[in-house]
Every structure is written in C-alpha cells, then in structure tokens.
PDB file of C-alpha atoms in Angstrom:
ATOM      1  CA  UNK A 438       0.000   0.000   0.000  1.00 63.00           C
ATOM      2  CA  UNK A 439       0.880   3.666  -0.154  1.00 68.00           C
ATOM      3  CA  UNK A 440       3.699   4.638   2.193  1.00 88.00           C
ATOM      4  CA  UNK A 441       4.600   8.081   3.420  1.00 93.00           C
ATOM      5  CA  UNK A 442       7.953   8.434   5.146  1.00 94.00           C
ATOM      6  CA  UNK A 443       9.111  11.256   7.391  1.00 96.00           C
ATOM      7  CA  UNK A 444      12.600  12.110   8.522  1.00 96.00           C
ATOM      8  CA  UNK A 445      13.768  12.621  11.164  1.00 97.00           C
ATOM      9  CA  UNK A 446      11.429  10.906  13.589  1.00 96.00           C
ATOM     10  CA  UNK A 447      12.756  12.968  16.474  1.00 97.00           C
ATOM     11  CA  UNK A 448      14.778  16.159  16.631  1.00 97.00           C
ATOM     12  CA  UNK A 449      15.940  18.339  19.471  1.00 97.00           C
ATOM     13  CA  UNK A 450      17.188  21.799  18.678  1.00 96.00           C
ATOM     14  CA  UNK A 451      18.112  24.944  20.509  1.00 97.00           C
ATOM     15  CA  UNK A 452      15.920  27.998  20.519  1.00 97.00           C
ATOM     16  CA  UNK A 453      16.656  30.260  17.569  1.00 97.00           C
ATOM     17  CA  UNK A 454      17.865  27.562  15.218  1.00 97.00           C
ATOM     18  CA  UNK A 455      16.062  26.136  12.180  1.00 97.00           C
ATOM     19  CA  UNK A 456      14.947  22.573  11.635  1.00 97.00           C
ATOM     20  CA  UNK A 457      14.052  20.846   8.375  1.00 98.00           C
ATOM     21  CA  UNK A 458      11.609  17.943   8.229  1.00 98.00           C
ATOM     22  CA  UNK A 459      11.307  15.782   5.129  1.00 97.00           C
ATOM     23  CA  UNK A 460       8.198  14.004   3.888  1.00 96.00           C
ATOM     24  CA  UNK A 461       8.517  11.467   1.091  1.00 94.00           C
ATOM     25  CA  UNK A 462       5.955   9.413  -0.758  1.00 91.00           C
ATOM     26  CA  UNK A 463       7.823   6.148  -1.245  1.00 90.00           C
ATOM     27  CA  UNK A 464       5.787   4.267  -3.806  1.00 85.00           C
ATOM     28  CA  UNK A 465       3.611   6.884  -5.437  1.00 86.00           C
ATOM     29  CA  UNK A 466       3.691  10.411  -6.733  1.00 87.00           C
ATOM     30  CA  UNK A 467       1.951  13.096  -4.742  1.00 86.00           C
ATOM     31  CA  UNK A 468       1.174  16.432  -6.340  1.00 85.00           C
ATOM     32  CA  UNK A 469      -0.259  17.570  -3.033  1.00 89.00           C
ATOM     33  CA  UNK A 470       0.908  16.917   0.508  1.00 92.00           C
ATOM     34  CA  UNK A 471      -0.552  18.211   3.736  1.00 94.00           C
ATOM     35  CA  UNK A 472       1.298  19.226   6.888  1.00 97.00           C
ATOM     36  CA  UNK A 473      -0.376  18.836  10.266  1.00 97.00           C
ATOM     37  CA  UNK A 474       0.699  19.715  13.781  1.00 97.00           C
ATOM     38  CA  UNK A 475      -0.416  17.834  16.872  1.00 97.00           C
ATOM     39  CA  UNK A 476       0.131  18.971  20.438  1.00 95.00           C
ATOM     40  CA  UNK A 477       0.085  16.380  23.234  1.00 92.00           C
ATOM     41  CA  UNK A 478      -3.298  14.762  23.722  1.00 90.00           C
ATOM     42  CA  UNK A 479      -4.847  16.993  21.107  1.00 94.00           C
ATOM     43  CA  UNK A 480      -6.148  16.529  17.618  1.00 95.00           C
ATOM     44  CA  UNK A 481      -4.356  17.132  14.341  1.00 95.00           C
ATOM     45  CA  UNK A 482      -4.507  20.672  13.043  1.00 95.00           C
ATOM     46  CA  UNK A 483      -3.834  21.395   9.400  1.00 95.00           C
ATOM     47  CA  UNK A 484      -0.983  23.842   8.936  1.00 96.00           C
ATOM     48  CA  UNK A 485      -0.599  24.027   5.190  1.00 95.00           C
ATOM     49  CA  UNK A 486      -1.156  22.388   1.849  1.00 93.00           C
ATOM     50  CA  UNK A 487       2.008  21.734  -0.104  1.00 90.00           C
ATOM     51  CA  UNK A 488       1.680  21.852  -3.894  1.00 86.00           C
ATOM     52  CA  UNK A 489       4.388  20.485  -6.159  1.00 85.00           C
ATOM     53  CA  UNK A 490       5.943  23.253  -8.190  1.00 84.00           C
ATOM     54  CA  UNK A 491       4.016  26.083  -6.604  1.00 86.00           C
ATOM     55  CA  UNK A 492       3.621  27.977  -3.368  1.00 90.00           C
ATOM     56  CA  UNK A 493       2.105  26.319  -0.350  1.00 93.00           C
ATOM     57  CA  UNK A 494      -1.283  27.344   0.953  1.00 94.00           C
ATOM     58  CA  UNK A 495      -1.294  28.117   4.660  1.00 96.00           C
ATOM     59  CA  UNK A 496      -4.195  27.849   7.076  1.00 95.00           C
ATOM     60  CA  UNK A 497      -5.341  30.907   8.936  1.00 94.00           C
ATOM     61  CA  UNK A 498      -3.060  31.711  11.832  1.00 94.00           C
ATOM     62  CA  UNK A 499      -0.043  29.777  10.540  1.00 96.00           C
ATOM     63  CA  UNK A 500       2.975  31.990   9.898  1.00 94.00           C
ATOM     64  CA  UNK A 501       4.261  31.242   6.414  1.00 93.00           C
ATOM     65  CA  UNK A 502       7.595  32.937   7.095  1.00 95.00           C
ATOM     66  CA  UNK A 503       8.167  30.727  10.108  1.00 96.00           C
ATOM     67  CA  UNK A 504       7.038  27.445   8.594  1.00 97.00           C
ATOM     68  CA  UNK A 505       8.657  27.273   5.180  1.00 96.00           C
ATOM     69  CA  UNK A 506       7.337  24.600   2.877  1.00 95.00           C
ATOM     70  CA  UNK A 507       9.025  23.421  -0.290  1.00 92.00           C
ATOM     71  CA  UNK A 508       7.561  20.790  -2.611  1.00 90.00           C
ATOM     72  CA  UNK A 509      10.256  20.491  -5.260  1.00 83.00           C
ATOM     73  CA  UNK A 510       9.342  17.079  -6.624  1.00 90.00           C
ATOM     74  CA  UNK A 511       6.389  14.702  -6.839  1.00 89.00           C
ATOM     75  CA  UNK A 512       7.793  12.608  -3.987  1.00 91.00           C
ATOM     76  CA  UNK A 513       9.274  15.120  -1.572  1.00 93.00           C
ATOM     77  CA  UNK A 514       7.962  17.970   0.521  1.00 94.00           C
ATOM     78  CA  UNK A 515       9.952  19.691   3.245  1.00 96.00           C
ATOM     79  CA  UNK A 516       8.876  21.750   6.218  1.00 97.00           C
ATOM     80  CA  UNK A 517      11.445  24.074   7.739  1.00 97.00           C
ATOM     81  CA  UNK A 518      10.723  25.544  11.137  1.00 98.00           C
ATOM     82  CA  UNK A 519      12.755  28.735  11.195  1.00 97.00           C
ATOM     83  CA  UNK A 520      14.009  30.419  14.354  1.00 96.00           C
ATOM     84  CA  UNK A 521      12.370  27.739  16.441  1.00 97.00           C
ATOM     85  CA  UNK A 522      11.125  28.542  19.925  1.00 96.00           C
ATOM     86  CA  UNK A 523       9.936  26.239  22.721  1.00 96.00           C
ATOM     87  CA  UNK A 524       6.298  26.879  21.788  1.00 96.00           C
ATOM     88  CA  UNK A 525       7.027  25.281  18.410  1.00 96.00           C
ATOM     89  CA  UNK A 526       7.690  21.984  20.162  1.00 97.00           C
ATOM     90  CA  UNK A 527       5.103  19.623  18.750  1.00 97.00           C
ATOM     91  CA  UNK A 528       4.470  16.530  16.664  1.00 97.00           C
ATOM     92  CA  UNK A 529       4.543  17.368  12.965  1.00 98.00           C
ATOM     93  CA  UNK A 530       2.880  14.941  10.574  1.00 97.00           C
ATOM     94  CA  UNK A 531       2.644  14.990   6.804  1.00 96.00           C
ATOM     95  CA  UNK A 532       0.157  13.209   4.599  1.00 94.00           C
ATOM     96  CA  UNK A 533      -0.433  12.543   0.934  1.00 90.00           C
ATOM     97  CA  UNK A 534      -2.844  10.828  -1.400  1.00 81.00           C
ATOM     98  CA  UNK A 535      -1.900   8.718  -4.380  1.00 72.00           C
ATOM     99  CA  UNK A 536      -1.767  11.165  -7.247  1.00 59.00           C
ATOM    100  CA  UNK A 537      -4.191  13.440  -5.442  1.00 55.00           C
ATOM    101  CA  UNK A 538      -6.999  11.276  -6.765  1.00 54.00           C
ATOM    102  CA  UNK A 539     -10.567  11.867  -5.567  1.00 58.00           C
ATOM    103  CA  UNK A 540     -10.873   8.232  -4.650  1.00 64.00           C
ATOM    104  CA  UNK A 541      -7.554   7.801  -2.902  1.00 74.00           C
ATOM    105  CA  UNK A 542      -7.461   8.348   0.870  1.00 81.00           C
ATOM    106  CA  UNK A 543      -4.800  10.294   2.692  1.00 86.00           C
ATOM    107  CA  UNK A 544      -1.912   8.310   4.121  1.00 89.00           C
ATOM    108  CA  UNK A 545       0.092   9.735   6.965  1.00 94.00           C
ATOM    109  CA  UNK A 546       3.745   9.585   7.846  1.00 95.00           C
ATOM    110  CA  UNK A 547       4.884   8.526  11.294  1.00 95.00           C
ATOM    111  CA  UNK A 548       5.470  12.074  12.360  1.00 96.00           C
ATOM    112  CA  UNK A 549       8.416  14.085  13.626  1.00 97.00           C
ATOM    113  CA  UNK A 550       8.676  14.945  17.293  1.00 97.00           C
ATOM    114  CA  UNK A 551      10.287  18.385  17.558  1.00 98.00           C
ATOM    115  CA  UNK A 552      11.602  19.556  20.906  1.00 97.00           C
ATOM    116  CA  UNK A 553      12.989  23.062  21.147  1.00 97.00           C
ATOM    117  CA  UNK A 554      15.097  23.744  24.221  1.00 96.00           C
TER     118      UNK A 554
ATOM    119  CA  UNK B 606     -15.483  27.015  14.734  1.00 54.00           C
ATOM    120  CA  UNK B 607     -15.109  23.318  15.321  1.00 64.00           C
ATOM    121  CA  UNK B 608     -16.413  21.721  12.185  1.00 90.00           C
ATOM    122  CA  UNK B 609     -16.218  18.131  13.384  1.00 96.00           C
ATOM    123  CA  UNK B 610     -17.221  17.336  16.949  1.00 97.00           C
ATOM    124  CA  UNK B 611     -16.292  13.990  18.449  1.00 97.00           C
ATOM    125  CA  UNK B 612     -17.465  12.244  21.610  1.00 97.00           C
ATOM    126  CA  UNK B 613     -16.643  10.833  24.050  1.00 98.00           C
ATOM    127  CA  UNK B 614     -13.143  12.122  24.757  1.00 97.00           C
ATOM    128  CA  UNK B 615     -12.239   8.838  26.394  1.00 97.00           C
ATOM    129  CA  UNK B 616     -13.723   5.398  26.663  1.00 97.00           C
ATOM    130  CA  UNK B 617     -12.990   2.314  28.720  1.00 98.00           C
ATOM    131  CA  UNK B 618     -14.377  -1.005  27.533  1.00 97.00           C
ATOM    132  CA  UNK B 619     -13.880  -4.588  28.592  1.00 97.00           C
ATOM    133  CA  UNK B 620     -12.304  -7.063  26.239  1.00 97.00           C
ATOM    134  CA  UNK B 621     -14.976  -8.435  23.951  1.00 97.00           C
ATOM    135  CA  UNK B 622     -17.198  -5.419  24.387  1.00 97.00           C
ATOM    136  CA  UNK B 623     -18.324  -2.825  21.874  1.00 97.00           C
ATOM    137  CA  UNK B 624     -16.689   0.576  21.580  1.00 97.00           C
ATOM    138  CA  UNK B 625     -18.864   3.322  20.132  1.00 98.00           C
ATOM    139  CA  UNK B 626     -17.551   6.718  19.091  1.00 98.00           C
ATOM    140  CA  UNK B 627     -19.731   9.454  17.671  1.00 98.00           C
ATOM    141  CA  UNK B 628     -19.039  12.408  15.420  1.00 98.00           C
ATOM    142  CA  UNK B 629     -21.083  15.290  14.100  1.00 98.00           C
ATOM    143  CA  UNK B 630     -20.186  17.648  11.314  1.00 96.00           C
ATOM    144  CA  UNK B 631     -21.438  21.038  10.214  1.00 94.00           C
ATOM    145  CA  UNK B 632     -20.216  21.558   6.680  1.00 92.00           C
ATOM    146  CA  UNK B 633     -22.645  19.956   4.222  1.00 91.00           C
ATOM    147  CA  UNK B 634     -19.964  20.128   1.527  1.00 90.00           C
ATOM    148  CA  UNK B 635     -18.099  17.296   3.233  1.00 92.00           C
ATOM    149  CA  UNK B 636     -18.534  14.082   1.305  1.00 91.00           C
ATOM    150  CA  UNK B 637     -15.867  11.767   2.643  1.00 92.00           C
ATOM    151  CA  UNK B 638     -15.706  10.572   6.243  1.00 94.00           C
ATOM    152  CA  UNK B 639     -12.732   8.457   7.366  1.00 94.00           C
ATOM    153  CA  UNK B 640     -11.739   7.115  10.740  1.00 96.00           C
ATOM    154  CA  UNK B 641      -8.108   6.969  11.782  1.00 96.00           C
ATOM    155  CA  UNK B 642      -6.398   5.022  14.552  1.00 97.00           C
ATOM    156  CA  UNK B 643      -3.339   6.487  16.209  1.00 97.00           C
ATOM    157  CA  UNK B 644      -0.919   4.842  18.613  1.00 96.00           C
ATOM    158  CA  UNK B 645       1.382   6.963  20.804  1.00 94.00           C
ATOM    159  CA  UNK B 646       4.280   8.416  18.867  1.00 93.00           C
ATOM    160  CA  UNK B 647       2.926   7.276  15.512  1.00 94.00           C
ATOM    161  CA  UNK B 648       1.046   8.884  12.685  1.00 95.00           C
ATOM    162  CA  UNK B 649      -2.643   8.127  12.187  1.00 96.00           C
ATOM    163  CA  UNK B 650      -3.528   5.043  10.174  1.00 94.00           C
ATOM    164  CA  UNK B 651      -6.675   4.811   8.076  1.00 92.00           C
ATOM    165  CA  UNK B 652      -9.173   2.316   9.499  1.00 94.00           C
ATOM    166  CA  UNK B 653     -12.296   2.679   7.441  1.00 94.00           C
ATOM    167  CA  UNK B 654     -14.097   5.383   5.495  1.00 93.00           C
ATOM    168  CA  UNK B 655     -17.581   6.092   4.181  1.00 93.00           C
ATOM    169  CA  UNK B 656     -19.293   8.382   1.701  1.00 91.00           C
ATOM    170  CA  UNK B 657     -22.776   9.869   2.211  1.00 90.00           C
ATOM    171  CA  UNK B 658     -24.435   7.641  -0.375  1.00 90.00           C
ATOM    172  CA  UNK B 659     -24.395   4.667   2.017  1.00 92.00           C
ATOM    173  CA  UNK B 660     -25.682   4.445   5.584  1.00 95.00           C
ATOM    174  CA  UNK B 661     -23.370   1.749   6.834  1.00 96.00           C
ATOM    175  CA  UNK B 662     -20.038   0.196   5.993  1.00 96.00           C
ATOM    176  CA  UNK B 663     -18.417  -2.760   7.694  1.00 96.00           C
ATOM    177  CA  UNK B 664     -14.856  -3.978   7.529  1.00 95.00           C
ATOM    178  CA  UNK B 665     -14.027  -6.796   9.891  1.00 96.00           C
ATOM    179  CA  UNK B 666     -14.754  -5.684  13.445  1.00 97.00           C
ATOM    180  CA  UNK B 667     -15.135  -2.026  12.444  1.00 97.00           C
ATOM    181  CA  UNK B 668     -18.442  -0.532  11.305  1.00 97.00           C
ATOM    182  CA  UNK B 669     -19.300   3.032  10.333  1.00 96.00           C
ATOM    183  CA  UNK B 670     -22.906   4.173  10.610  1.00 96.00           C
ATOM    184  CA  UNK B 671     -23.801   7.344   8.737  1.00 96.00           C
ATOM    185  CA  UNK B 672     -26.858   9.577   9.154  1.00 96.00           C
ATOM    186  CA  UNK B 673     -26.793  12.233   6.470  1.00 94.00           C
ATOM    187  CA  UNK B 674     -29.901  14.113   7.624  1.00 94.00           C
ATOM    188  CA  UNK B 675     -28.548  14.418  11.153  1.00 96.00           C
ATOM    189  CA  UNK B 676     -25.005  15.097   9.910  1.00 96.00           C
ATOM    190  CA  UNK B 677     -23.689  12.435  12.227  1.00 97.00           C
ATOM    191  CA  UNK B 678     -21.571   9.339  11.873  1.00 97.00           C
ATOM    192  CA  UNK B 679     -20.221   6.802  14.288  1.00 98.00           C
ATOM    193  CA  UNK B 680     -17.638   4.072  14.614  1.00 98.00           C
ATOM    194  CA  UNK B 681     -18.460   0.764  16.251  1.00 98.00           C
ATOM    195  CA  UNK B 682     -15.620  -1.542  17.255  1.00 98.00           C
ATOM    196  CA  UNK B 683     -17.006  -5.004  17.869  1.00 97.00           C
ATOM    197  CA  UNK B 684     -15.305  -7.600  20.084  1.00 97.00           C
ATOM    198  CA  UNK B 685     -12.850  -4.986  21.334  1.00 97.00           C
ATOM    199  CA  UNK B 686      -9.337  -6.274  22.029  1.00 97.00           C
ATOM    200  CA  UNK B 687      -6.522  -4.842  24.178  1.00 97.00           C
ATOM    201  CA  UNK B 688      -4.613  -4.185  20.956  1.00 97.00           C
ATOM    202  CA  UNK B 689      -7.385  -1.786  19.949  1.00 97.00           C
ATOM    203  CA  UNK B 690      -6.339   0.550  22.770  1.00 98.00           C
ATOM    204  CA  UNK B 691      -5.459   3.718  20.887  1.00 98.00           C
ATOM    205  CA  UNK B 692      -6.757   7.149  20.023  1.00 98.00           C
ATOM    206  CA  UNK B 693      -9.388   7.249  17.313  1.00 98.00           C
ATOM    207  CA  UNK B 694     -10.098  10.266  15.167  1.00 98.00           C
ATOM    208  CA  UNK B 695     -13.021  10.878  12.901  1.00 97.00           C
ATOM    209  CA  UNK B 696     -12.461  13.255  10.040  1.00 95.00           C
ATOM    210  CA  UNK B 697     -14.201  14.810   7.084  1.00 94.00           C
ATOM    211  CA  UNK B 698     -13.203  16.275   3.763  1.00 91.00           C
ATOM    212  CA  UNK B 699     -14.652  17.387   0.466  1.00 87.00           C
ATOM    213  CA  UNK B 700     -12.918  14.530  -1.335  1.00 75.00           C
ATOM    214  CA  UNK B 701     -10.914  11.451  -0.396  1.00 71.00           C
ATOM    215  CA  UNK B 702      -7.552  12.970  -1.269  1.00 75.00           C
ATOM    216  CA  UNK B 703      -8.348  16.420   0.009  1.00 83.00           C
ATOM    217  CA  UNK B 704      -7.394  18.071   3.262  1.00 87.00           C
ATOM    218  CA  UNK B 705      -9.034  16.553   6.313  1.00 91.00           C
ATOM    219  CA  UNK B 706     -10.737  18.256   9.220  1.00 94.00           C
ATOM    220  CA  UNK B 707     -10.333  16.112  12.303  1.00 96.00           C
ATOM    221  CA  UNK B 708     -12.525  15.587  15.318  1.00 97.00           C
ATOM    222  CA  UNK B 709     -11.011  16.015  18.756  1.00 96.00           C
ATOM    223  CA  UNK B 710     -10.160  12.344  19.203  1.00 97.00           C
ATOM    224  CA  UNK B 711     -11.278   9.553  21.549  1.00 98.00           C
ATOM    225  CA  UNK B 712      -8.833   7.647  23.705  1.00 98.00           C
ATOM    226  CA  UNK B 713     -10.010   4.068  23.927  1.00 98.00           C
ATOM    227  CA  UNK B 714      -8.724   1.697  26.582  1.00 98.00           C
ATOM    228  CA  UNK B 715      -9.685  -1.945  26.315  1.00 97.00           C
ATOM    229  CA  UNK B 716      -9.245  -3.791  29.588  1.00 96.00           C
ATOM    230  CA  UNK B 717      -8.324  -7.475  29.443  1.00 92.00           C
TER     231      UNK B 717
END
C-alpha cells in the first residue's frame, strides 16, 4: 500500500535555530501533501497544503515565514521551522494521497517529534 | 469554529465489548468521512471510510454508521481487544484525497 515516510522521527534543537523535516511518498507520486501539527493529547490541526511546483497554501493563523514549505518534486515535501522557539515543540505529521486522486485516501507519515530547548 | 465534533473524549471497555464513538459535522460540503487510529508516537492510520451515499459500511470488526440528515456518523468496534487501545479520530473532507478536518479524538482503553 501507499507509504509516506518522514525524517527525522525525532529532533531536538536549541531555541533560535532552524529545523528541516522531510516528507517522502515512497511508492507513489503526490502532487499535493498536507502538513499537520499535533500537540500532546490533542487533535491534528492542518498547517498548510504543499503543492508540487508552486507555493504552499497556509491555514489561517499559521505563519508562512516561520514554517517554510518546499515541494520540489512529486515525492518530496519539506517543512522548515525557522528560528524555532519552545512553543514550536510539537508533533509534525505529513500526509499525501496517491496522485491526489478523488478516490484515494490520505496516508500519513509517522510524524516528527520536535523539541525546542 | 469546530467543524467536526467527536465524543466521548475517552472510553474504557472490557475485552470483547463494543466501543462506540460518535461524530457530528457542520459543513454539508463534506462528502468523505474516514476514521483513523493512532498509537502513541505514531502517525494516524486509516481504518475505514464512508461516503454519504451509504448508511453503513463494515470492515471486519469495524463498522461506520452514517446519518446524512442528522449530519452524524459513528464508529463501532465489535469484540474490542486490548490491541485496539489507541486514540481514534473521525475526520471529514470534500474529497478522499483532500485536506481533512479532524474531530477532537477519543482515547479508547480496552481492559483485558
């Protein structure tokens, strides 16, 4: 079945530094990928929609200059958390559908646990 | 505005029992309703999904019931097992591959 892979699974960084998270579709091409954030014991909140070859679409309240998204190929989207602060500590999860098809469900990666100290 | 409301927040059930989780949505443009299972430290995994043109869908021990007029849908887990202990999320979208709006989640604990 469709597999979405994220890297790294865990990252600890110091306040003020930037962190890049990769999301890959391993056995399919994804023109669209979605980035979610999940705080402990809470639900998943959509941050942005990543579109291959074009600018990402951000949800209301998400700072696009802080959360940089690049979708340079049909199998890779990256999320860079710039100038990270402790409040950015969260579980970041990406998802994608096979070819963005209407009938294909979203598959999620295993997430990246970001801890900012 | 919470577009998908989920209840209960937590649920304890004995092994072999039935777990029932309910969701209600507001946006009538939603036409795809999946359920995801999430274990600690992992991403959500798709369990089962339904579209509004059917009222019920069953896959193994998991059944979705859908009431379009009430804008409600529910997940039934039959013969619950300790391995089913996880957090379950309902969700909704305007298409299967489109962005999902999630409910708040239900933590299910199945006691042996």
